[in-house]
Coordinates of C-alpha atoms and ligand atoms in Angstrom, one line a residue:
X1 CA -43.4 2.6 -51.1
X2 CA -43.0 5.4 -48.8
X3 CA -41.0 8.2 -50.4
X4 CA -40.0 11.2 -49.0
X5 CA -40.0 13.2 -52.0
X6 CA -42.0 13.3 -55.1
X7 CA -42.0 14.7 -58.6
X8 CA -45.3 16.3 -60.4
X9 CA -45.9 16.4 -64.2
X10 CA -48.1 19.0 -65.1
X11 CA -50.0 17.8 -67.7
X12 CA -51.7 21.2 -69.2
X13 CA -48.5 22.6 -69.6
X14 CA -47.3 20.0 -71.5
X15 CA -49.7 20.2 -74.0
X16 CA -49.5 24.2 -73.8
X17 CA -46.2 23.9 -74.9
X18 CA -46.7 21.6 -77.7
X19 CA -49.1 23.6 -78.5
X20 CA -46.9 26.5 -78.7
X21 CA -44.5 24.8 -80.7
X22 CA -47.2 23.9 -83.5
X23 CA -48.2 27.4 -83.5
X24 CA -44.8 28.5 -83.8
X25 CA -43.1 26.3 -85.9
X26 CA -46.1 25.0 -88.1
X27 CA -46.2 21.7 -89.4
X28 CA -42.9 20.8 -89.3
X29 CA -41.8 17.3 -87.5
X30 CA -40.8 17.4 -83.7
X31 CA -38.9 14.8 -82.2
X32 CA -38.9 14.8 -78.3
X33 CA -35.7 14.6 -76.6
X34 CA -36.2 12.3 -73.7
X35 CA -31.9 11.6 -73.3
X36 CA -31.0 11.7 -69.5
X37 CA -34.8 10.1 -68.1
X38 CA -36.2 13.2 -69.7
X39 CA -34.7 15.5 -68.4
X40 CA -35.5 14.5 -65.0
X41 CA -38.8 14.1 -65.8
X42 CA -39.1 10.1 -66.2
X43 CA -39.2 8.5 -69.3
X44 CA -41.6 6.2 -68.3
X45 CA -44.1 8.6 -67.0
X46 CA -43.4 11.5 -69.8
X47 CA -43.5 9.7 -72.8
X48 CA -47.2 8.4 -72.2
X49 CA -48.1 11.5 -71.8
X50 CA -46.4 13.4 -74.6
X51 CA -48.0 10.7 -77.1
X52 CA -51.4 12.2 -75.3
X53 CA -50.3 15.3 -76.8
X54 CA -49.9 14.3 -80.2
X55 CA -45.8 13.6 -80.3
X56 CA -45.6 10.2 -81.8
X57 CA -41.3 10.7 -82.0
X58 CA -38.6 10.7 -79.2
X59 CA -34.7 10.4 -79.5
X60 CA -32.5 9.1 -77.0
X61 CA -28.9 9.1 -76.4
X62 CA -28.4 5.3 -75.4
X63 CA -29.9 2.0 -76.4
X64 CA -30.9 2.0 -72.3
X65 CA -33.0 4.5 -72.8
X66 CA -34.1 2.8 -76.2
X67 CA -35.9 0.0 -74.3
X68 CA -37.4 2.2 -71.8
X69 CA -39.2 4.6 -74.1
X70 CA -39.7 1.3 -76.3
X71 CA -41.2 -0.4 -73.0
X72 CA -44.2 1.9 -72.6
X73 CA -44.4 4.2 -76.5
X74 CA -47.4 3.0 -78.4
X75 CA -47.0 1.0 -81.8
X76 CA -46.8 3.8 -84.3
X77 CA -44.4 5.7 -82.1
X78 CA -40.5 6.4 -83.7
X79 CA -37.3 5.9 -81.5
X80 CA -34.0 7.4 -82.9
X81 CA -31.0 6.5 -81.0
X82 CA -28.2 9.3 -81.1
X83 CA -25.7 8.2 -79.3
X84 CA -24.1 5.1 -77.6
X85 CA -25.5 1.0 -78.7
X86 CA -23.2 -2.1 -79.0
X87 CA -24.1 -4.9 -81.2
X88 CA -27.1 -6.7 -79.6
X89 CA -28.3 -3.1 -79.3
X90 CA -27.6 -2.4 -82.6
X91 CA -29.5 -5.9 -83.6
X92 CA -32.6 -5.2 -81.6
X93 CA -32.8 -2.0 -83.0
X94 CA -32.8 -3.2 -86.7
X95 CA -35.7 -5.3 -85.5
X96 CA -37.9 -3.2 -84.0
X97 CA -37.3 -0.8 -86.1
X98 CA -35.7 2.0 -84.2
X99 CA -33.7 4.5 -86.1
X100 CA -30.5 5.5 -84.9
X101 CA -27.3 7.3 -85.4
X102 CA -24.4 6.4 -88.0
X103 CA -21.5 8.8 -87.0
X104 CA -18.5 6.2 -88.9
X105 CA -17.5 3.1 -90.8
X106 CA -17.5 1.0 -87.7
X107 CA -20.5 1.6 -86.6
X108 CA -22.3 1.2 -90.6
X109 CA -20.4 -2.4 -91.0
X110 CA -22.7 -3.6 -87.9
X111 CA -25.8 -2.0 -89.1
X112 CA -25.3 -3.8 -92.6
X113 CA -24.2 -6.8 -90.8
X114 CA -27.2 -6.6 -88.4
X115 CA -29.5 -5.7 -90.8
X116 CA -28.8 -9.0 -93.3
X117 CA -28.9 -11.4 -90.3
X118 CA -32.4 -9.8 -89.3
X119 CA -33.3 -9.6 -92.5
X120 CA -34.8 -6.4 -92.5
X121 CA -33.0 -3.0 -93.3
X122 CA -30.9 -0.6 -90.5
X123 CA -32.9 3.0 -90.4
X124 CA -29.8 5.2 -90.2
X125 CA -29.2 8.8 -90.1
X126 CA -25.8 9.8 -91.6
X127 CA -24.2 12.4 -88.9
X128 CA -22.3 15.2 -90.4
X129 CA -18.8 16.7 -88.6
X130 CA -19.4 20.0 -89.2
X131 CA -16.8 21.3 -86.4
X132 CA -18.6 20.2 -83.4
X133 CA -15.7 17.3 -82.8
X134 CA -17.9 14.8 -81.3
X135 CA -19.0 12.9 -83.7
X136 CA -19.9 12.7 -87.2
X137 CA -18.2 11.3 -90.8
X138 CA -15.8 14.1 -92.4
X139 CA -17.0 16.0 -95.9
X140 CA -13.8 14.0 -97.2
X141 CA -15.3 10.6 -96.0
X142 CA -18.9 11.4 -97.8
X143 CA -17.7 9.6 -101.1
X144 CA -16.8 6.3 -100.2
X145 CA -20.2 6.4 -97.3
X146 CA -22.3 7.0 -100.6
X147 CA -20.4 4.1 -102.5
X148 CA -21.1 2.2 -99.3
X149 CA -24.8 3.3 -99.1
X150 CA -25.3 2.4 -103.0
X151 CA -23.9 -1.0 -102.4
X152 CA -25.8 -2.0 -99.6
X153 CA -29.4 -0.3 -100.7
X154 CA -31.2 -3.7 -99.5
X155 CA -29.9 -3.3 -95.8
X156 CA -29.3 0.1 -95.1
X157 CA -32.6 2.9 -95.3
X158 CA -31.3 6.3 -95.3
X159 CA -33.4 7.7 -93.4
X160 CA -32.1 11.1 -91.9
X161 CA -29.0 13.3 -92.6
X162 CA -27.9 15.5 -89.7
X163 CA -25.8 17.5 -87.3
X164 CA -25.5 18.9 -84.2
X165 CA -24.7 22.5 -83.9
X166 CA -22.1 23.2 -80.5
X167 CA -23.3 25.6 -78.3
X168 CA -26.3 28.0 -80.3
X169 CA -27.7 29.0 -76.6
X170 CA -25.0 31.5 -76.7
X171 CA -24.8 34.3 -79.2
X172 CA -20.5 34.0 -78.5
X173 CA -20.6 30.8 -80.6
X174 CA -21.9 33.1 -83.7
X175 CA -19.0 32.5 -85.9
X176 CA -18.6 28.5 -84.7
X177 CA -22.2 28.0 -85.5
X178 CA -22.0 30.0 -88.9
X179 CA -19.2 27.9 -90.1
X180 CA -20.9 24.7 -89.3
X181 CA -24.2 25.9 -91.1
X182 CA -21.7 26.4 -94.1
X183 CA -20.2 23.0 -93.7
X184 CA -23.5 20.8 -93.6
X185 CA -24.9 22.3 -96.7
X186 CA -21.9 21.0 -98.6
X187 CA -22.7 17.1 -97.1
X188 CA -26.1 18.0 -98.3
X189 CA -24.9 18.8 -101.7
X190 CA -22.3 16.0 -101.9
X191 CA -25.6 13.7 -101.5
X192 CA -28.0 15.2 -103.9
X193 CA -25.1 15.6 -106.7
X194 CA -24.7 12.1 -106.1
X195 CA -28.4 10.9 -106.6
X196 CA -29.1 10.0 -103.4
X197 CA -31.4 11.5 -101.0
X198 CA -31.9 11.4 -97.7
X199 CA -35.8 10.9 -96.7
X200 CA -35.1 13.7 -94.1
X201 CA -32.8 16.1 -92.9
X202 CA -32.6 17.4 -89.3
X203 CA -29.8 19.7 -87.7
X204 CA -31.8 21.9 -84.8
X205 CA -31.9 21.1 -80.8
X206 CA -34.1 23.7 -79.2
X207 CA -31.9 26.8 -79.5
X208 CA -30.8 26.0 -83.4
X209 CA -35.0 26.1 -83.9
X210 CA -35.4 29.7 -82.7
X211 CA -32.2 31.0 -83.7
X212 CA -31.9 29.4 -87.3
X213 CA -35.2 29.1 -89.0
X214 CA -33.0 28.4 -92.2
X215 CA -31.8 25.1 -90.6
X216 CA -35.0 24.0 -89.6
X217 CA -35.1 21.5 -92.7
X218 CA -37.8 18.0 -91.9
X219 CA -37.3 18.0 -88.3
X220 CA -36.5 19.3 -85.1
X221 CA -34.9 17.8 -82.1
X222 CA -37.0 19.8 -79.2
X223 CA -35.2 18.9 -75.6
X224 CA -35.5 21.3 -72.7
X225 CA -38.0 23.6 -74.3
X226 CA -40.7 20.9 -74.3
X227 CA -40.0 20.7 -70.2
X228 CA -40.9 24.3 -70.7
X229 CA -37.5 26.3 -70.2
X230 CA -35.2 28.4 -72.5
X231 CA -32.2 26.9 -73.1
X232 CA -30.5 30.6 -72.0
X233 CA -32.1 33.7 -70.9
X234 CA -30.4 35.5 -74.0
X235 CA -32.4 33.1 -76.2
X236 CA -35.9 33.9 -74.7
X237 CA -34.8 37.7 -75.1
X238 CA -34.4 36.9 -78.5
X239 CA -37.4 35.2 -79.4
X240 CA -39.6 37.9 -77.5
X241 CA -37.9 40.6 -79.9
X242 CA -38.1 38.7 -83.0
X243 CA -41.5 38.2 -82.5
X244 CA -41.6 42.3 -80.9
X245 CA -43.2 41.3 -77.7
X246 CA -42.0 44.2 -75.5
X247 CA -39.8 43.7 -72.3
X248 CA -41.1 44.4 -69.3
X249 CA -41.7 43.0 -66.1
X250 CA -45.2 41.5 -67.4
X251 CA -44.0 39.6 -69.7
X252 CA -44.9 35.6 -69.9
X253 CA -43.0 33.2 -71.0
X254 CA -45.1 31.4 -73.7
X255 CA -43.7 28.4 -72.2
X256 CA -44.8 26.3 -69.3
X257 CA -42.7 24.4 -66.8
X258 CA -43.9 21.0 -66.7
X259 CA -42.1 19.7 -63.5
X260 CA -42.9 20.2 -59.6
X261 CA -40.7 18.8 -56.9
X262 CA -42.2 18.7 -53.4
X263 CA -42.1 17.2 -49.8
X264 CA -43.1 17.2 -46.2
X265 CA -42.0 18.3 -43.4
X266 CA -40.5 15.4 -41.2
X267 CA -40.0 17.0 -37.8
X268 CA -40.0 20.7 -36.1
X269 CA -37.5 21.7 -33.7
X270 CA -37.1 25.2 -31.6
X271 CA -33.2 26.2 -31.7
X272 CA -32.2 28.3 -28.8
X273 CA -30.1 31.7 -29.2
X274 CA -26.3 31.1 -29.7
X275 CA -27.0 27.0 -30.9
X276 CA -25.0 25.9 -34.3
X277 CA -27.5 24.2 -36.2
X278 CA -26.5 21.2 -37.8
X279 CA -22.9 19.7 -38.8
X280 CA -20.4 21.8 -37.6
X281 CA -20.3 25.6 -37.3
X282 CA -21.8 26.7 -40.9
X283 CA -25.0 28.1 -39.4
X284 CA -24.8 30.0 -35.8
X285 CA -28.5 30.8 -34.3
X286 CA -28.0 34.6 -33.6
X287 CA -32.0 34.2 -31.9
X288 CA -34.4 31.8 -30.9
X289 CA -35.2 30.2 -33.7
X290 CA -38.0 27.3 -35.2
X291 CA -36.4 24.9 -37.9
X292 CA -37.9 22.4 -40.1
X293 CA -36.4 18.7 -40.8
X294 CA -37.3 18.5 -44.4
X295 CA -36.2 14.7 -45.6
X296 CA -34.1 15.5 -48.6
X297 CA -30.7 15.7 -48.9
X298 CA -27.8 15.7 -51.4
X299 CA -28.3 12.1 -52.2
X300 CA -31.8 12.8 -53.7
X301 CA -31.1 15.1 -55.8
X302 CA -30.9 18.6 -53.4
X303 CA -27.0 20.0 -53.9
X304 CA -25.0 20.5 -51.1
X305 CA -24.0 23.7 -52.5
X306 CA -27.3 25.0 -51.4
X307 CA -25.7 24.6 -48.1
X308 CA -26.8 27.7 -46.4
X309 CA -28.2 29.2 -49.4
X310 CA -30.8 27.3 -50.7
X311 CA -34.7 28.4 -51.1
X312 CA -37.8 26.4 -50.4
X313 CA -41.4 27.2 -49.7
X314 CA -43.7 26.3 -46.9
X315 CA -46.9 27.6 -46.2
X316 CA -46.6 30.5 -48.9
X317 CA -43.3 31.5 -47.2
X318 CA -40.1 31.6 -49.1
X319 CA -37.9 30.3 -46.3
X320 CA -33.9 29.5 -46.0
X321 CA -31.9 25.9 -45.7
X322 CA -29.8 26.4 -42.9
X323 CA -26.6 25.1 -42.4
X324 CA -24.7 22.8 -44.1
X325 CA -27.1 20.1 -46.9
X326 CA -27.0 16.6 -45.7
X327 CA -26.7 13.3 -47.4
X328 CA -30.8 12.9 -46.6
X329 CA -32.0 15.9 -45.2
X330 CA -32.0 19.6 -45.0
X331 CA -32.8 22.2 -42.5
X332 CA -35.3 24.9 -42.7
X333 CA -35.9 28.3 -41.3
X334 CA -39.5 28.3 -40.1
X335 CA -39.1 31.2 -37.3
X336 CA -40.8 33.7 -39.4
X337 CA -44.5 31.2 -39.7
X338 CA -46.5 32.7 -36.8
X339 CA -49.1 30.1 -36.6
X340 CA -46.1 27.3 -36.8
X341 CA -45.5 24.7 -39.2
X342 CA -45.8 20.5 -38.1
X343 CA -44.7 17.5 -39.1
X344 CA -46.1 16.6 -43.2
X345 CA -46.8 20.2 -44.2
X346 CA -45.8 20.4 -48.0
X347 CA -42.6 21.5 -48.5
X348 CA -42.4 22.5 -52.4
X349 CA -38.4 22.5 -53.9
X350 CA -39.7 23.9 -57.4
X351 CA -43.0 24.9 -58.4
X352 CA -45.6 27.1 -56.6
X353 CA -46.9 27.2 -53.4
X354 CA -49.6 30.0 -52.5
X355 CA -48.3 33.5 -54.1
X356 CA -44.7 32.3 -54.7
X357 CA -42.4 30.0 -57.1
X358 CA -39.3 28.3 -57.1
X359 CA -38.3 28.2 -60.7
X360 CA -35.7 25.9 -61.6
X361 CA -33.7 28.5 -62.9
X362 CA -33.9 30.5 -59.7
X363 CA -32.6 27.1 -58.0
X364 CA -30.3 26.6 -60.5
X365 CA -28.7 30.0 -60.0
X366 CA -28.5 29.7 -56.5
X367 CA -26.9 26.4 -57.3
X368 CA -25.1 27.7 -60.5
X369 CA -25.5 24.4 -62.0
X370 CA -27.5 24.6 -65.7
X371 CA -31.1 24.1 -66.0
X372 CA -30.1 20.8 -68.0
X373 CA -27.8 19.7 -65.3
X374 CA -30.0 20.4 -62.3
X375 CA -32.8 18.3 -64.1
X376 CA -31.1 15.4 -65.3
X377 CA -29.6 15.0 -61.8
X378 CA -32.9 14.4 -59.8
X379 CA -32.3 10.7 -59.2
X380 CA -34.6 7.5 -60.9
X381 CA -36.4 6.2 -57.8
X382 CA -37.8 9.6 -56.8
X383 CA -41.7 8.7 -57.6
X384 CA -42.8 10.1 -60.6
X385 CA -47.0 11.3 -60.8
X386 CA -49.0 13.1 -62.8
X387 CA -51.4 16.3 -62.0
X388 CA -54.0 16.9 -65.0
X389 CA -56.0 19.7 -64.0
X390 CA -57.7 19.7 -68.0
X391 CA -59.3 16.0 -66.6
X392 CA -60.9 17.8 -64.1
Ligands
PLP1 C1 -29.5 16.9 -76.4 C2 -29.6 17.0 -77.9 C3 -30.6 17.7 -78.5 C4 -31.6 18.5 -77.7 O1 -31.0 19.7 -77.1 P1 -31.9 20.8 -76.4 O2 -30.9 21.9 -76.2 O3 -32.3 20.2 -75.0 O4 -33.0 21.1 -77.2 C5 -30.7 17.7 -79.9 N1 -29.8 17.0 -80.6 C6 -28.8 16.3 -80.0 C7 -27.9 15.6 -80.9 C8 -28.7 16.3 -78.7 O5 -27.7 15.6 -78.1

């Protein structure tokens, strides 16, 4: 299938980050967010390899994703649905055994339903409202839930209790975030006064885990951080001082970016002085100039606000998109390459080429579109490989 972009996993910096996250949070249970194809990454190429480095749990946000991690996990391997399922979803959840989300009565009346046609027993984790507003059961509904869970021991497991904390990237949601941590240990206490335990409790996405080591309870929900990013700058800065690494231009992020993004060159073109290079009059050719047709546009995944703006690198080179993005390619300054650049010379979006990198972040500033966003924008059909320099 020819393809005129593709996307790398590094494999030795997955496992440096889960490597890093043992270190750093010991032994406490990890489940990998893989919501939104991983993060851009591809569920079906990412989850293989993150059970090579020892995760053995994911959580998605839709039944879709469900199957798809289910498709290709190995047996042993948990699935924990957060988010949206319908009935059938529901039912082929309770048999295969995949956990998921219980955020109201609706959606427990199913799972009980579900679980005695099956005949085996809904693995549920009770979501707390804790003043997020998305979802979750109220502290006032937690008494007739735990009549509901008594009743209907021999179809509903109680797996987890959690929540979700709104925003804990940014140190401006201080107060929010405090109140909810104040909120959710009165569900926890409504359920142990009550006799009955959950077998875990998890509150923590990746900036909950470094901020709140008090809420770090059973587990943690790890999402961008596994892909190797902060989930804000502010929050890096905050672990390197917690852990009194000093801030300097040296410093390394103990995390590794996991994803490359790369092309070719499709065609070369010389652009005389005074020329408008592409559609319209966005880009005027004040010299002679060399561009270079790079065959990725805004419907692959490359924003047209980088229209004029955007970074790439050939040849070592950090170079500039000129003009306007297209719907399938973009344009290229090459002028400054003295020994030229040709048609299928690599063309690397993010990643490193030679002495220079493209972060995503640096692309997603120049984009001003969040790390999160960026990734989980970079469409399915772009091919997914692998690069595992440890193999070799
Ligand atoms: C997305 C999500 C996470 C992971 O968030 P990160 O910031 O990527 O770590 C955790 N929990 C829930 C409920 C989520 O929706």
């Amino acid at each position: 299938m020819p393809s005129s972009s593709r996307i790398i996993l590094d494999k030795a910096a997955m496992q440096n980050n889960w490597d890093f996250f043992r270190e750093y949070f010991g032994d406490i249970q990890i489940s990998a967010v893989v919501k939104g194809n991983a993060y851009g990454h591809g569920i079906e190429t990412y989850v293989p390899l993150a059970e090579d480095c020892g995760v053995n749990h994911f959580a998605v946000f839709n039944s879709e994703e469900a199957y798809r991690v289910h498709d290709v996990a190995g047996p042993g391997t948990t699935i924990m649905v957060m988010g949206s399922m319908n009935e059938q979803d529901i039912a082929w959840a309770v048999n295969n055994e995949v956990e998921f989300f219980v955020f109201d009565n609706a959606r427990l009346d199913v799972a009980i339903e579900e679980a005695k046609q099956v005949g085996k027993k809904a693995i549920v984790h009770i979501e707390a409202e804790t003043g997020m507003y998305r979802t979750g059961f109220d502290l006032e509904e937690i008494p007739a839930l735990i009549e509901k869970l008594k009743d209907n021991k021999e179809y509903i497991r109680f797996r987890g209790l959690c929540m979700h904390f709104a925003g804990a990237e940014h140190i401006s949601n201080y107060v929010r975030l405090k109140q909810q941590k104040i909120l959710f240990r009165k569900f926890v206490r409504a359920f142990r006064m009550a006799g009955i335990e959950p077998e875990q409790i998890h509150t923590c996405c990746s900036a909950a885990s470094v901020r709140f080591p008090d809420m770090r309870y059973d587990m943690l929900r790890i999402g961008i951080m596994q892909y190797g990013f902060w989930p804000s700058p502010e929050l890096m800065v905050e672990y390197m001082n917690a852990q009194g690494i000093e801030l300097n231009g040296d410093v390394k992020s103990p995390l590794k970016r996991v994803i490359r993004w790369e092309s070719n060159v499709m065609s070369v073109k010389h652009v005389p002085q005074g020329g408008f290079i592409g559609y319209g009059y966005s880009f005027f050719a004040g010299q002679d100039m060399q561009v270079a047709i790079v065959p990725v546009g805004y419907a692959h995944g490359f924003s047209r606000s980088l229209s004029n703006s955007g970074r790439v690198l050939i040849k070592g080179h950090r170079l500039s998109v000129v003009g306007v993005v297209n719907m399938n390619c973009v344009v290229v300054d090459v002028t400054e390459i003295e020994d030229g650049v040709k048609a299928g010379d690599e063309v690397v979006f993010i990643g490193e080429q030679g002495e220079r990198e493209i972060s995503v972040a640096s692309f997603g500033e120049m984009t001003s579109q969040l790390n999160y966003e960026l990734l989980t924008r970079l469409p399915m059909n772009i091919p997914r490989l692998i690069s595992d320099t440890s193999a070799t």
